[in-house]
Amino acid sequence: MMQEAFLHHVWQFQKFNSLSLLSTQAEPIQVLKVGYHNAHAGADFLEAHIQIDDVEWIGSVEIHLKSSDWEQHTHQHDQAYGNVILHVVWENDREVHRHDGTIMPTLVVKDLVDTHLLQSYADFMAKPTQILCQGQFEEVPYIRKLGMLDKALLLRLEKKAHYIMEIFAKCNQDWEEVAYRLLAKNFGFVVNAEPFVRLAENLPLKCIHKHRDSLFQIEAMVFGVAGLLEVIEENDEYQQKLKQEFKFLSAKYQLKPVVEKHEWKFLRMRPANFPTVRLAQWAALIGRNANLFSLMIYFNDTQTIESLFNISTSSYWGNHYRFGKSTETKVKSFGKSSLENILINTVVPLMAGYGRYKNEPMLVDKAIAMLEEIHPEKNHILDIWQELRLPIKNAADSQGALEWMKSFCQTKRCLSCEVGLFLLR
């Protein structure tokens, strides 16, 4: 099936017979400059230079599978498309007009593209493998693969920065609250991320700050809002005391449980990753540090940021993984892999988002430098890349590889990928 991305490729690299081009109105067309591809809102190619009949135009080029897509997408009413000088289509099924009523100059390329190129593209896209180019991956120059890793990493950081700005808007533009909520999500480690987020949204950071001198009171608020003090385990005196304290604090701050106990996932988890343990660690961290955001953004070296997460929980959690069940095994503290997960998914996105907000590219560079010091992640997607001998030496590489798979391979955007372009040219 024909895709618009293929037409973008055809236009960008002029993969068609460009001699004696004619518009649908039989006007001679000469392409002097194709323009540059626009990845944002608006026309597909900007600052193109086209001669139509005897007039030279400088403006935008819009590309569609069918000419009627122009009106289907209501471009005729959008001022962002008022500068379009040429409409490039695969099929001309309808005459379309600009917002001022004039006919849109249209070039049909269906009969101008070499059939061998069409067949190569069709064969490539029809492959059943998750990574369409995996059979040819070793043919691609090493520098191309590294370039694509960098491109995918920057795209991933841009997405994370956008996500951070969404949280920023919800937090009334309070960066400390942003750090607090993002940290909560990542302490949930995917499985318990959603209840952790709900907890942070309903337990204001200002309440925590007012009780920074009492980890017991912070735990009472955390476990109380988390819904884990509703049912007291038999003979658990500590949980009973937390419940009594929460009763007082909930009345003072209008707090209430917002998560049901059954929503917390324990199944198939190592005890050190139980949500009760993570909640205790989170309580200790946010209680100990009043300015988490500033500490995470303006640290001087990796050792400084690592020391921030050297967490000491209350003594109860030294021999408990959950309420009512003590263990003779000492509960492990925050491990190296958990720390690196937080650095990758909390500290780095915060830097990227704040760098975008303040227009400080050096913060993005700092985020990338941090990723380059962290071990690469391990999961089944990265195993696939390793089998293809993609060099993944650190977390910057693994983050790029994950985004490469998600935004290019899984969506078959091969014509936006450096490797795909190399193979299809």
Short mmCIF file of N, CA, C and O in Angstrom, two decimals, residues 122-205:
data_model
loop_
_atom_site.label_atom_id
_atom_site.label_comp_id
_atom_site.label_asym_id
_atom_site.label_seq_id
_atom_site.Cartn_x
_atom_site.Cartn_y
_atom_site.Cartn_z
N ALA A 122 7.99 -1.70 -2.05
CA ALA A 122 6.92 -2.63 -1.69
C ALA A 122 7.49 -3.90 -1.06
O ALA A 122 6.97 -4.40 -0.05
N ASP A 123 8.57 -4.43 -1.63
CA ASP A 123 9.20 -5.64 -1.11
C ASP A 123 9.76 -5.40 0.29
O ASP A 123 9.64 -6.24 1.18
N PHE A 124 10.37 -4.24 0.45
CA PHE A 124 10.98 -3.90 1.74
C PHE A 124 9.92 -3.81 2.83
O PHE A 124 10.06 -4.36 3.92
N MET A 125 8.81 -3.13 2.53
CA MET A 125 7.76 -2.90 3.52
C MET A 125 6.95 -4.17 3.80
O MET A 125 6.26 -4.25 4.82
N ALA A 126 7.02 -5.14 2.93
CA ALA A 126 6.23 -6.36 3.09
C ALA A 126 6.93 -7.42 3.94
O ALA A 126 6.35 -8.46 4.24
N LYS A 127 8.16 -7.17 4.36
CA LYS A 127 8.89 -8.16 5.14
C LYS A 127 8.20 -8.39 6.48
O LYS A 127 7.73 -7.45 7.11
N PRO A 128 8.14 -9.64 6.94
CA PRO A 128 7.39 -9.97 8.16
C PRO A 128 8.15 -9.71 9.45
O PRO A 128 7.59 -9.83 10.53
N THR A 129 9.42 -9.35 9.37
CA THR A 129 10.23 -9.17 10.58
C THR A 129 9.90 -7.86 11.28
O THR A 129 9.43 -6.90 10.65
N GLN A 130 10.17 -7.80 12.60
CA GLN A 130 9.90 -6.59 13.37
C GLN A 130 10.79 -5.44 12.91
O GLN A 130 10.35 -4.30 12.82
N ILE A 131 12.05 -5.74 12.61
CA ILE A 131 12.95 -4.77 12.03
C ILE A 131 13.10 -5.13 10.56
O ILE A 131 13.74 -6.13 10.21
N LEU A 132 12.51 -4.36 9.68
CA LEU A 132 12.41 -4.72 8.27
C LEU A 132 13.77 -4.90 7.61
O LEU A 132 13.91 -5.69 6.69
N CYS A 133 14.76 -4.17 8.10
CA CYS A 133 16.07 -4.19 7.45
C CYS A 133 17.03 -5.18 8.10
O CYS A 133 18.23 -5.18 7.78
N GLN A 134 16.56 -6.04 9.01
CA GLN A 134 17.50 -6.84 9.79
C GLN A 134 18.35 -7.76 8.93
O GLN A 134 19.51 -8.03 9.26
N GLY A 135 17.83 -8.22 7.80
CA GLY A 135 18.62 -9.08 6.92
C GLY A 135 19.72 -8.34 6.20
O GLY A 135 20.67 -8.96 5.70
N GLN A 136 19.61 -7.01 6.13
CA GLN A 136 20.61 -6.19 5.43
C GLN A 136 21.37 -5.25 6.38
O GLN A 136 22.16 -4.44 5.94
N PHE A 137 21.09 -5.38 7.67
CA PHE A 137 21.61 -4.42 8.65
C PHE A 137 23.13 -4.35 8.64
O PHE A 137 23.72 -3.27 8.78
N GLU A 138 23.80 -5.49 8.46
CA GLU A 138 25.26 -5.49 8.48
C GLU A 138 25.87 -4.80 7.27
O GLU A 138 27.05 -4.45 7.28
N GLU A 139 25.06 -4.61 6.21
CA GLU A 139 25.57 -3.94 5.01
C GLU A 139 25.71 -2.43 5.21
O GLU A 139 26.39 -1.75 4.46
N VAL A 140 25.03 -1.91 6.24
CA VAL A 140 24.98 -0.46 6.46
C VAL A 140 26.25 0.01 7.16
O VAL A 140 26.70 -0.60 8.14
N PRO A 141 26.87 1.10 6.68
CA PRO A 141 28.09 1.61 7.30
C PRO A 141 27.89 1.94 8.78
O PRO A 141 26.82 2.41 9.18
N TYR A 142 28.92 1.69 9.57
CA TYR A 142 28.88 1.90 11.02
C TYR A 142 28.46 3.32 11.37
O TYR A 142 27.67 3.55 12.28
N ILE A 143 28.96 4.30 10.61
CA ILE A 143 28.69 5.71 10.90
C ILE A 143 27.21 6.03 10.74
O ILE A 143 26.65 6.89 11.44
N ARG A 144 26.54 5.33 9.82
CA ARG A 144 25.09 5.53 9.62
C ARG A 144 24.32 5.07 10.86
O ARG A 144 23.37 5.71 11.30
N LYS A 145 24.72 3.94 11.41
CA LYS A 145 24.04 3.40 12.59
C LYS A 145 24.24 4.32 13.79
O LYS A 145 23.29 4.59 14.54
N LEU A 146 25.45 4.82 13.96
CA LEU A 146 25.71 5.74 15.07
C LEU A 146 24.91 7.02 14.90
O LEU A 146 24.38 7.58 15.87
N GLY A 147 24.83 7.50 13.67
CA GLY A 147 24.05 8.71 13.40
C GLY A 147 22.59 8.51 13.72
O GLY A 147 21.92 9.41 14.26
N MET A 148 22.06 7.32 13.43
CA MET A 148 20.65 7.04 13.71
C MET A 148 20.41 6.90 15.21
O MET A 148 19.37 7.33 15.73
N LEU A 149 21.37 6.32 15.93
CA LEU A 149 21.26 6.25 17.39
C LEU A 149 21.17 7.64 17.99
O LEU A 149 20.36 7.90 18.88
N ASP A 150 22.02 8.55 17.52
CA ASP A 150 22.00 9.94 18.02
C ASP A 150 20.68 10.61 17.69
O ASP A 150 20.10 11.32 18.52
N LYS A 151 20.19 10.41 16.46
CA LYS A 151 18.92 11.00 16.04
C LYS A 151 17.77 10.51 16.91
O LYS A 151 16.93 11.30 17.37
N ALA A 152 17.74 9.21 17.17
CA ALA A 152 16.67 8.62 17.98
C ALA A 152 16.76 9.08 19.44
O ALA A 152 15.74 9.33 20.08
N LEU A 153 17.98 9.21 19.96
CA LEU A 153 18.15 9.69 21.34
C LEU A 153 17.62 11.11 21.49
O LEU A 153 16.90 11.42 22.45
N LEU A 154 17.95 11.99 20.54
CA LEU A 154 17.47 13.37 20.62
C LEU A 154 15.94 13.42 20.51
O LEU A 154 15.30 14.23 21.19
N LEU A 155 15.38 12.56 19.67
CA LEU A 155 13.91 12.49 19.57
C LEU A 155 13.32 12.05 20.90
O LEU A 155 12.31 12.61 21.36
N ARG A 156 13.95 11.07 21.56
CA ARG A 156 13.44 10.58 22.84
C ARG A 156 13.50 11.68 23.91
O ARG A 156 12.57 11.87 24.69
N LEU A 157 14.60 12.43 23.92
CA LEU A 157 14.73 13.52 24.88
C LEU A 157 13.71 14.62 24.61
O LEU A 157 13.17 15.22 25.54
N GLU A 158 13.43 14.87 23.34
CA GLU A 158 12.43 15.87 22.99
C GLU A 158 11.04 15.42 23.46
O GLU A 158 10.27 16.23 23.99
N LYS A 159 10.72 14.15 23.29
CA LYS A 159 9.44 13.63 23.76
C LYS A 159 9.33 13.74 25.28
O LYS A 159 8.28 14.11 25.83
N LYS A 160 10.42 13.40 25.97
CA LYS A 160 10.40 13.47 27.43
C LYS A 160 10.28 14.91 27.90
O LYS A 160 9.60 15.20 28.89
N ALA A 161 10.95 15.82 27.19
CA ALA A 161 10.84 17.24 27.53
C ALA A 161 9.41 17.72 27.38
O ALA A 161 8.89 18.48 28.21
N HIS A 162 8.74 17.26 26.32
CA HIS A 162 7.34 17.63 26.09
C HIS A 162 6.46 17.10 27.22
O HIS A 162 5.56 17.81 27.70
N TYR A 163 6.72 15.87 27.65
CA TYR A 163 5.96 15.27 28.74
C TYR A 163 6.17 16.06 30.04
O TYR A 163 5.23 16.31 30.79
N ILE A 164 7.41 16.47 30.29
CA ILE A 164 7.71 17.27 31.48
C ILE A 164 6.95 18.59 31.46
O ILE A 164 6.41 19.05 32.48
N MET A 165 6.85 19.21 30.29
CA MET A 165 6.14 20.49 30.19
C MET A 165 4.64 20.30 30.43
O MET A 165 3.98 21.21 30.94
N GLU A 166 4.11 19.14 30.09
CA GLU A 166 2.70 18.85 30.39
C GLU A 166 2.49 18.77 31.90
O GLU A 166 1.50 19.30 32.43
N ILE A 167 3.40 18.11 32.60
CA ILE A 167 3.31 18.04 34.06
C ILE A 167 3.49 19.43 34.66
O ILE A 167 2.78 19.81 35.60
N PHE A 168 4.41 20.20 34.11
CA PHE A 168 4.68 21.57 34.57
C PHE A 168 3.41 22.41 34.54
O PHE A 168 3.12 23.17 35.48
N ALA A 169 2.63 22.27 33.46
CA ALA A 169 1.38 23.03 33.34
C ALA A 169 0.36 22.59 34.40
O ALA A 169 -0.36 23.42 34.96
N LYS A 170 0.32 21.28 34.69
CA LYS A 170 -0.62 20.77 35.69
C LYS A 170 -0.21 21.16 37.11
O LYS A 170 -1.05 21.17 38.01
N CYS A 171 1.06 21.46 37.30
CA CYS A 171 1.59 21.78 38.64
C CYS A 171 1.67 23.29 38.90
O CYS A 171 2.45 23.73 39.75
N ASN A 172 0.91 24.07 38.13
CA ASN A 172 0.93 25.53 38.28
C ASN A 172 2.35 26.09 38.17
O ASN A 172 2.75 26.99 38.91
N GLN A 173 3.12 25.51 37.25
CA GLN A 173 4.47 25.96 36.94
C GLN A 173 5.38 25.97 38.17
O GLN A 173 6.17 26.89 38.37
N ASP A 174 5.28 24.91 38.95
CA ASP A 174 6.13 24.72 40.13
C ASP A 174 7.08 23.56 39.85
O ASP A 174 6.68 22.40 39.83
N TRP A 175 8.36 23.87 39.63
CA TRP A 175 9.32 22.84 39.24
C TRP A 175 9.58 21.82 40.35
O TRP A 175 9.85 20.65 40.07
N GLU A 176 9.53 22.25 41.60
CA GLU A 176 9.71 21.29 42.69
C GLU A 176 8.58 20.26 42.70
O GLU A 176 8.80 19.08 42.94
N GLU A 177 7.36 20.71 42.42
CA GLU A 177 6.22 19.80 42.35
C GLU A 177 6.36 18.85 41.16
O GLU A 177 5.99 17.67 41.24
N VAL A 178 6.91 19.35 40.06
CA VAL A 178 7.15 18.50 38.88
C VAL A 178 8.11 17.37 39.25
O VAL A 178 7.87 16.20 38.95
N ALA A 179 9.22 17.73 39.91
CA ALA A 179 10.20 16.72 40.31
C ALA A 179 9.58 15.70 41.26
O ALA A 179 9.83 14.49 41.15
N TYR A 180 8.78 16.17 42.17
CA TYR A 180 8.10 15.33 43.16
C TYR A 180 7.19 14.32 42.47
O TYR A 180 7.22 13.11 42.77
N ARG A 181 6.38 14.77 41.52
CA ARG A 181 5.44 13.87 40.85
C ARG A 181 6.15 12.90 39.92
O ARG A 181 5.79 11.72 39.83
N LEU A 182 7.16 13.39 39.21
CA LEU A 182 7.89 12.51 38.30
C LEU A 182 8.64 11.44 39.08
O LEU A 182 8.69 10.27 38.68
N LEU A 183 9.23 11.84 40.19
CA LEU A 183 9.94 10.89 41.03
C LEU A 183 8.98 9.82 41.57
O LEU A 183 9.32 8.63 41.62
N ALA A 184 7.78 10.24 41.94
CA ALA A 184 6.78 9.28 42.42
C ALA A 184 6.48 8.25 41.34
O ALA A 184 6.45 7.04 41.59
N LYS A 185 6.24 8.71 40.13
CA LYS A 185 5.93 7.79 39.04
C LYS A 185 7.04 6.77 38.85
O LYS A 185 6.78 5.57 38.70
N ASN A 186 8.27 7.22 38.90
CA ASN A 186 9.38 6.31 38.64
C ASN A 186 9.71 5.40 39.81
O ASN A 186 10.29 4.33 39.62
N PHE A 187 9.30 5.78 41.01
CA PHE A 187 9.44 4.87 42.14
C PHE A 187 8.49 3.70 42.01
O PHE A 187 8.68 2.66 42.64
N GLY A 188 7.44 3.87 41.19
CA GLY A 188 6.51 2.77 40.95
C GLY A 188 7.02 1.75 39.97
O GLY A 188 6.45 0.67 39.84
N PHE A 189 8.11 2.09 39.24
CA PHE A 189 8.74 1.17 38.30
C PHE A 189 7.74 0.45 37.41
O PHE A 189 7.62 -0.78 37.44
N VAL A 190 6.99 1.19 36.61
CA VAL A 190 6.05 0.72 35.59
C VAL A 190 4.83 0.02 36.21
O VAL A 190 3.70 0.48 36.05
N VAL A 191 5.05 -1.07 36.94
CA VAL A 191 3.93 -1.88 37.46
C VAL A 191 3.06 -1.07 38.41
O VAL A 191 1.83 -1.16 38.38
N ASN A 192 3.69 -0.27 39.28
CA ASN A 192 2.93 0.51 40.25
C ASN A 192 3.03 2.03 39.99
O ASN A 192 2.78 2.83 40.90
N ALA A 193 3.36 2.38 38.77
CA ALA A 193 3.53 3.80 38.44
C ALA A 193 2.23 4.58 38.60
O ALA A 193 2.22 5.69 39.17
N GLU A 194 1.11 4.02 38.11
CA GLU A 194 -0.16 4.77 38.13
C GLU A 194 -0.63 5.08 39.56
O GLU A 194 -0.96 6.23 39.86
N PRO A 195 -0.66 4.11 40.49
CA PRO A 195 -1.05 4.46 41.85
C PRO A 195 -0.08 5.41 42.54
O PRO A 195 -0.48 6.25 43.34
N PHE A 196 1.20 5.32 42.20
CA PHE A 196 2.18 6.25 42.75
C PHE A 196 1.88 7.68 42.29
O PHE A 196 1.95 8.64 43.07
N VAL A 197 1.53 7.83 41.02
CA VAL A 197 1.21 9.16 40.48
C VAL A 197 -0.03 9.72 41.18
O VAL A 197 -0.06 10.90 41.57
N ARG A 198 -1.05 8.89 41.34
CA ARG A 198 -2.27 9.33 42.01
C ARG A 198 -1.99 9.77 43.45
O ARG A 198 -2.54 10.75 43.95
N LEU A 199 -1.11 9.02 44.09
CA LEU A 199 -0.71 9.36 45.44
C LEU A 199 -0.08 10.74 45.50
O LEU A 199 -0.45 11.60 46.32
N ALA A 200 0.89 11.00 44.61
CA ALA A 200 1.59 12.29 44.60
C ALA A 200 0.65 13.44 44.26
O ALA A 200 0.79 14.54 44.81
N GLU A 201 -0.28 13.19 43.37
CA GLU A 201 -1.23 14.24 42.99
C GLU A 201 -2.16 14.63 44.13
O GLU A 201 -2.69 15.74 44.16
N ASN A 202 -2.36 13.71 45.07
CA ASN A 202 -3.30 13.95 46.17
C ASN A 202 -2.63 14.16 47.52
O ASN A 202 -3.32 14.34 48.53
N LEU A 203 -1.31 14.14 47.54
CA LEU A 203 -0.56 14.44 48.76
C LEU A 203 0.37 15.60 48.42
O LEU A 203 1.49 15.39 47.95
N PRO A 204 -0.07 16.85 48.64
CA PRO A 204 0.73 18.02 48.24
C PRO A 204 2.12 18.03 48.87
O PRO A 204 2.29 17.66 50.05
N LEU A 205 3.08 18.45 48.11
CA LEU A 205 4.46 18.51 48.58
C LEU A 205 4.59 19.43 49.80
O LEU A 205 5.40 19.18 50.69
#
